Amino acid sequence: ISFAFFFHSSISHRFIAKPCALGLKVQANGPQKAQPNAILEKVFTAITKHPDEKRLEGLSKQLDWDVRSIQRWFRQRRNQEKPSTLTKFCESMWRFTFYLYIFTYGVRFLKKTPWLWNTRQCWNGYPYQPLMPDLHYYYIVELSFYWSLMFSQFIDIKRKDFGIMFTHHIVTVTLITFSYVTNLTRVGTLTLCLHDAADVVLEAAKMANYCKCQKLSDLLFLTFAIVFIVSRLGIYPLWILNTTLFELYEALGNFPALWVFNVLLVILQILHCFWSYLIIKAAYKAISKGKVAKDDRSDIESSSDEEETVPRSKTPHSTITTNGTGGANGTNGYLTGGTCSEEH
């Protein structure tokens, strides 16, 4: 099923998300490319993508470019391999569609169960609880999706919190698998549905941002912040952790699976706290500055079209050509602190 998600994702990108993005006038062009330069390319691919001050000075003398122009080249070179806004929109639309579907399915399924309203029902008759077809389907689809996310993370948009997200996916897959094997599926369905609620709003906020609907994007992001904090820092510990740490122990006593399950759930809560810090910081900027500032999970280094387009020679009256290359279209230098592109 995980491979089916990969296949469906590519089909969705090409035939559904892309036409929608173009209809909404999402930019299809990627980051501006750096001009070809054999010397800088060799340094970039073989030595470092982030040259230090000493190396920048050496390259400046070798190419007769000023340091800022070389910084600008490396910045463009790093950015040019990153995805376009169109690609990011398609990814968010695919995830939004899945989260909306599975969250709706989860709510409809849980409305019919007694453990939604009374978490102690999660432990009645355990471990001899029947595995209902709807519950089995819910688990298999969620598990397959998170498996696909864990693998696709290596080929999808790279973000600054790659390590944290990878840890999250491992913990999530382990939790889903462990709870399925040990038949702790009732509380597992509550956990899955609770986590999907905020993800729906987040992906909607991203799509609005890529469409340059700033006010809608800000509103959705603030809504996401509220839903995330309430669900992950409020409902999750008071509802999920309370029943697994206390009600489960009272009902069944001590057994090894209880501790393994709770350790994984607590690790998940630690990740919730870390992300809540980032979200609160971004929400504070949104309120204080009137719009959502660049998120700490932004995946593309920012650029500005206001920079000059030709590298300035240290010799003011000449246009330099090195190894058959001339001036470059520029972005703000890596160390110059230019205006940040905004992404939730």
XYZ file of C-alpha atoms in Angstrom:
344
model
C 0.000 0.000 0.000
C 2.929 2.336 0.682
C 4.040 1.980 -2.946
C 0.470 2.711 -3.982
C 0.747 6.016 -2.097
C 3.905 6.854 -4.072
C 2.130 6.065 -7.338
C -1.040 7.933 -6.401
C 1.034 10.906 -5.261
C 2.766 11.199 -8.651
C -0.550 10.841 -10.513
C -2.159 13.449 -8.255
C 0.728 15.868 -8.787
C 0.572 15.600 -12.553
C -3.143 15.456 -13.337
C -4.842 17.171 -10.388
C -2.550 19.340 -8.274
C -0.536 20.843 -11.129
C -3.564 22.027 -13.167
C -5.062 23.473 -9.960
C -1.807 25.263 -9.178
C -1.542 26.733 -12.662
C -5.194 27.788 -12.469
C -4.429 29.599 -9.219
C -1.400 31.212 -10.902
C 1.175 29.543 -8.676
C 4.649 30.267 -10.014
C 6.059 27.343 -11.958
C 9.619 28.601 -12.162
C 12.190 27.420 -9.644
C 14.935 29.417 -7.920
C 17.197 31.477 -10.162
C 20.184 29.529 -11.482
C 23.773 30.533 -10.877
C 25.882 31.364 -13.903
C 28.198 28.537 -15.052
C 31.662 28.837 -13.537
C 34.080 25.899 -13.565
C 36.141 27.014 -10.573
C 33.229 27.774 -8.274
C 31.392 24.644 -9.413
C 34.408 22.515 -8.505
C 34.582 24.077 -5.048
C 30.823 23.619 -4.592
C 30.708 19.950 -5.602
C 34.073 18.710 -4.304
C 34.949 20.868 -1.290
C 32.157 22.847 0.372
C 28.764 24.386 -0.284
C 29.346 26.962 2.447
C 32.836 28.448 1.970
C 34.378 30.185 4.966
C 35.822 33.686 4.929
C 39.354 32.535 4.098
C 38.217 30.514 1.088
C 36.003 33.362 -0.102
C 38.981 35.721 -0.048
C 41.065 33.218 -2.047
C 38.336 32.783 -4.662
C 37.896 36.539 -4.819
C 41.555 37.000 -5.760
C 41.501 34.071 -8.193
C 38.390 35.221 -10.063
C 38.759 38.954 -9.504
C 35.212 39.051 -8.106
C 34.301 40.760 -4.882
C 33.441 38.533 -1.922
C 29.771 39.450 -1.942
C 29.370 38.297 -5.542
C 30.923 34.934 -4.692
C 28.616 34.599 -1.689
C 25.729 35.376 -4.033
C 26.869 32.683 -6.479
C 27.043 30.015 -3.781
C 23.647 31.043 -2.509
C 22.116 30.738 -5.983
C 23.871 27.426 -6.556
C 22.459 25.986 -3.347
C 18.975 27.223 -4.175
C 18.805 26.121 -7.795
C 18.531 22.432 -6.898
C 15.581 23.092 -4.620
C 11.961 22.720 -5.712
C 9.793 25.387 -7.282
C 6.727 26.861 -5.628
C 4.623 24.741 -8.001
C 6.268 21.549 -6.730
C 5.719 22.571 -3.118
C 2.075 23.404 -3.814
C 1.511 19.979 -5.386
C 3.081 18.237 -2.387
C 0.927 20.214 0.060
C -2.232 19.599 -1.960
C -1.620 15.854 -1.975
C -1.052 15.818 1.801
C -4.039 18.084 2.423
C -6.267 15.709 0.436
C -5.063 12.694 2.390
C -5.292 14.331 5.831
C -8.777 15.682 5.100
C -9.971 12.248 3.956
C -8.429 10.252 6.797
C -9.465 12.771 9.468
C -13.055 12.694 8.189
C -12.972 8.891 8.109
C -11.549 8.779 11.646
C -14.234 11.096 13.045
C -17.031 9.112 11.386
C -15.593 5.845 12.682
C -14.985 7.056 16.253
C -18.458 8.583 16.571
C -19.831 5.035 16.594
C -17.417 3.736 19.250
C -17.902 3.823 23.041
C -14.233 4.654 23.746
C -14.503 8.082 22.119
C -16.625 9.318 25.027
C -15.164 7.093 27.742
C -11.480 6.212 27.395
C -11.781 3.446 30.010
C -13.649 1.517 27.309
C -10.294 1.195 25.520
C -9.315 -1.453 28.079
C -12.564 -3.402 28.536
C -11.957 -7.006 27.511
C -8.314 -6.381 26.638
C -6.444 -8.158 25.092
C -9.355 -10.140 23.626
C -10.907 -7.272 21.710
C -12.212 -7.998 18.194
C -10.463 -6.245 15.313
C -13.291 -4.573 13.387
C -12.867 -4.219 9.601
C -13.224 -0.414 9.782
C -10.541 -0.205 12.468
C -8.259 -2.523 10.487
C -8.661 -0.349 7.357
C -8.012 2.831 9.372
C -4.777 1.410 10.760
C -3.476 0.013 7.485
C -4.065 3.262 5.592
C -2.435 5.405 8.300
C 0.539 3.064 8.637
C 1.067 2.937 4.878
C 0.940 6.709 4.606
C 3.548 7.218 7.325
C 5.780 4.576 5.780
C 5.561 6.452 2.479
C 6.383 9.739 4.264
C 9.433 8.222 5.907
C 10.844 7.049 2.572
C 9.754 10.045 0.500
C 11.401 12.410 3.000
C 14.713 11.586 1.331
C 13.505 12.702 -2.114
C 10.916 15.354 -1.221
C 11.550 18.940 -0.143
C 14.398 19.057 2.363
C 13.665 21.085 5.482
C 15.756 22.324 8.360
C 14.125 19.919 10.818
C 14.832 16.839 8.699
C 16.273 14.951 11.691
C 13.344 15.797 13.954
C 10.808 14.831 11.286
C 12.626 11.575 10.581
C 12.555 10.779 14.312
C 8.846 11.622 14.368
C 8.123 9.272 11.454
C 10.087 6.435 13.083
C 8.274 6.912 16.395
C 4.908 7.114 14.619
C 5.465 3.991 12.514
C 6.746 2.127 15.580
C 3.751 3.242 17.648
C 1.201 2.258 15.020
C 2.872 -1.113 14.433
C 3.376 -1.843 18.139
C -0.180 -0.899 19.084
C -1.537 -3.057 16.247
C 0.551 -6.093 17.236
C -0.337 -5.751 20.939
C -4.009 -4.977 20.142
C -3.840 -1.503 21.722
C -5.752 -0.258 18.718
C -8.625 1.510 20.430
C -6.468 4.182 22.025
C -4.418 4.138 18.808
C -7.412 5.339 16.797
C -7.914 8.240 19.219
C -4.251 9.228 18.851
C -4.322 9.050 15.047
C -7.470 11.145 14.685
C -6.209 13.757 17.162
C -2.952 14.213 15.240
C -4.610 14.496 11.829
C -6.743 17.481 12.873
C -3.922 20.039 12.908
C -2.206 18.645 9.797
C -5.249 19.423 7.636
C -5.091 23.119 8.537
C -1.300 23.299 8.165
C -1.338 22.026 4.581
C -4.184 24.418 3.727
C -2.105 27.301 5.138
C 0.863 26.268 3.002
C -1.250 26.164 -0.171
C -2.660 29.612 0.549
C 0.879 30.893 1.061
C 2.093 29.441 -2.254
C -0.903 31.095 -3.967
C 0.169 34.430 -2.400
C -3.120 34.737 -0.490
C -1.287 36.254 2.458
C -4.280 37.177 4.628
C -5.871 33.754 4.189
C -2.521 32.095 4.802
C -1.989 34.075 8.020
C -5.494 33.255 9.234
C -5.038 29.552 8.517
C -1.631 29.506 10.139
C -2.945 31.116 13.324
C -5.841 28.627 13.264
C -3.319 25.827 12.877
C -1.302 27.176 15.811
C -4.373 27.164 18.049
C -5.503 23.691 16.934
C -1.986 22.270 17.281
C -1.336 23.653 20.760
C -4.785 22.750 22.091
C -4.680 19.222 20.650
C -1.017 18.353 21.250
C -0.318 20.166 24.535
C -3.833 20.002 25.991
C -6.020 17.162 24.757
C -3.178 14.707 24.051
C -1.707 14.610 27.593
C -5.063 14.987 29.374
C -6.880 12.452 27.197
C -4.386 10.042 25.647
C -1.506 10.008 28.150
C -3.934 10.011 31.063
C -5.613 6.816 29.900
C -2.387 5.012 28.911
C -0.411 6.016 32.015
C -3.135 5.687 34.665
C -6.385 4.108 33.460
C -4.573 1.296 31.643
C -2.496 0.506 34.746
C -5.580 0.549 36.969
C -7.482 -1.771 34.640
C -4.792 -4.320 33.791
C -1.870 -3.802 36.137
C 1.776 -3.882 35.101
C 2.972 -5.624 31.925
C 5.971 -4.994 29.596
C 4.022 -3.652 26.625
C 2.557 -0.909 28.823
C 5.956 0.668 29.443
C 7.154 0.399 25.845
C 3.919 1.953 24.601
C 4.057 4.817 27.113
C 7.720 5.592 26.424
C 6.903 6.024 22.725
C 3.903 8.216 23.542
C 6.011 10.418 25.843
C 8.688 10.815 23.129
C 5.906 11.988 20.841
C 4.863 14.525 23.465
C 8.442 15.862 23.673
C 8.366 16.426 19.906
C 5.028 18.217 20.330
C 6.648 20.602 22.825
C 9.527 21.362 20.450
C 7.212 22.137 17.537
C 4.894 24.164 19.763
C 7.834 26.404 20.630
C 8.506 27.043 16.931
C 4.811 27.620 16.216
C 4.351 30.043 19.118
C 7.414 31.983 17.958
C 6.024 32.219 14.411
C 2.562 33.158 15.699
C 4.069 35.904 17.851
C 5.771 37.354 14.777
C 2.475 37.146 12.896
C 0.686 39.166 15.550
C 3.467 41.700 16.176
C 4.365 42.330 12.519
C 0.971 41.894 10.911
C 1.898 38.839 8.881
C 3.483 35.474 9.417
C 7.247 35.725 9.224
C 9.498 33.067 7.805
C 8.917 29.765 9.584
C 11.840 27.886 11.094
C 10.918 24.969 8.826
C 11.412 27.047 5.674
C 13.054 24.877 3.066
C 14.524 27.437 0.682
C 17.152 30.009 1.375
C 15.688 33.401 0.639
C 16.494 35.538 -2.345
C 15.755 39.040 -3.482
C 15.205 40.350 -6.969
C 16.417 43.766 -5.946
C 20.078 42.777 -6.073
C 22.165 43.736 -9.042
C 22.434 41.110 -11.737
C 26.145 41.268 -12.582
C 28.924 40.356 -10.148
C 30.923 43.444 -9.404
C 34.573 43.185 -10.269
C 37.115 44.387 -7.775
C 38.399 46.356 -10.768
C 35.557 48.884 -11.156
C 35.713 49.518 -14.899
C 35.924 45.998 -16.250
C 33.538 43.152 -16.932
C 35.233 39.923 -15.941
C 35.038 36.710 -17.900
C 36.547 33.678 -16.214
C 36.598 30.236 -17.810
C 34.192 31.451 -20.416
C 31.690 32.848 -17.939
C 30.459 36.362 -17.401
C 28.171 38.097 -14.924
C 25.570 36.340 -12.818
C 21.997 37.031 -11.996
C 22.166 37.651 -8.282
C 20.448 37.186 -4.993
C 21.318 38.544 -1.609
C 24.698 37.295 -0.438
C 24.640 34.389 1.986
C 25.999 36.503 4.824
C 24.321 39.800 4.024
C 20.980 39.166 5.725
C 18.607 40.066 2.917
C 14.827 39.962 2.959
C 13.476 36.491 3.672
C 10.904 34.778 1.539
C 7.961 33.788 3.661
C 6.739 30.267 4.087
C 4.699 28.585 6.792
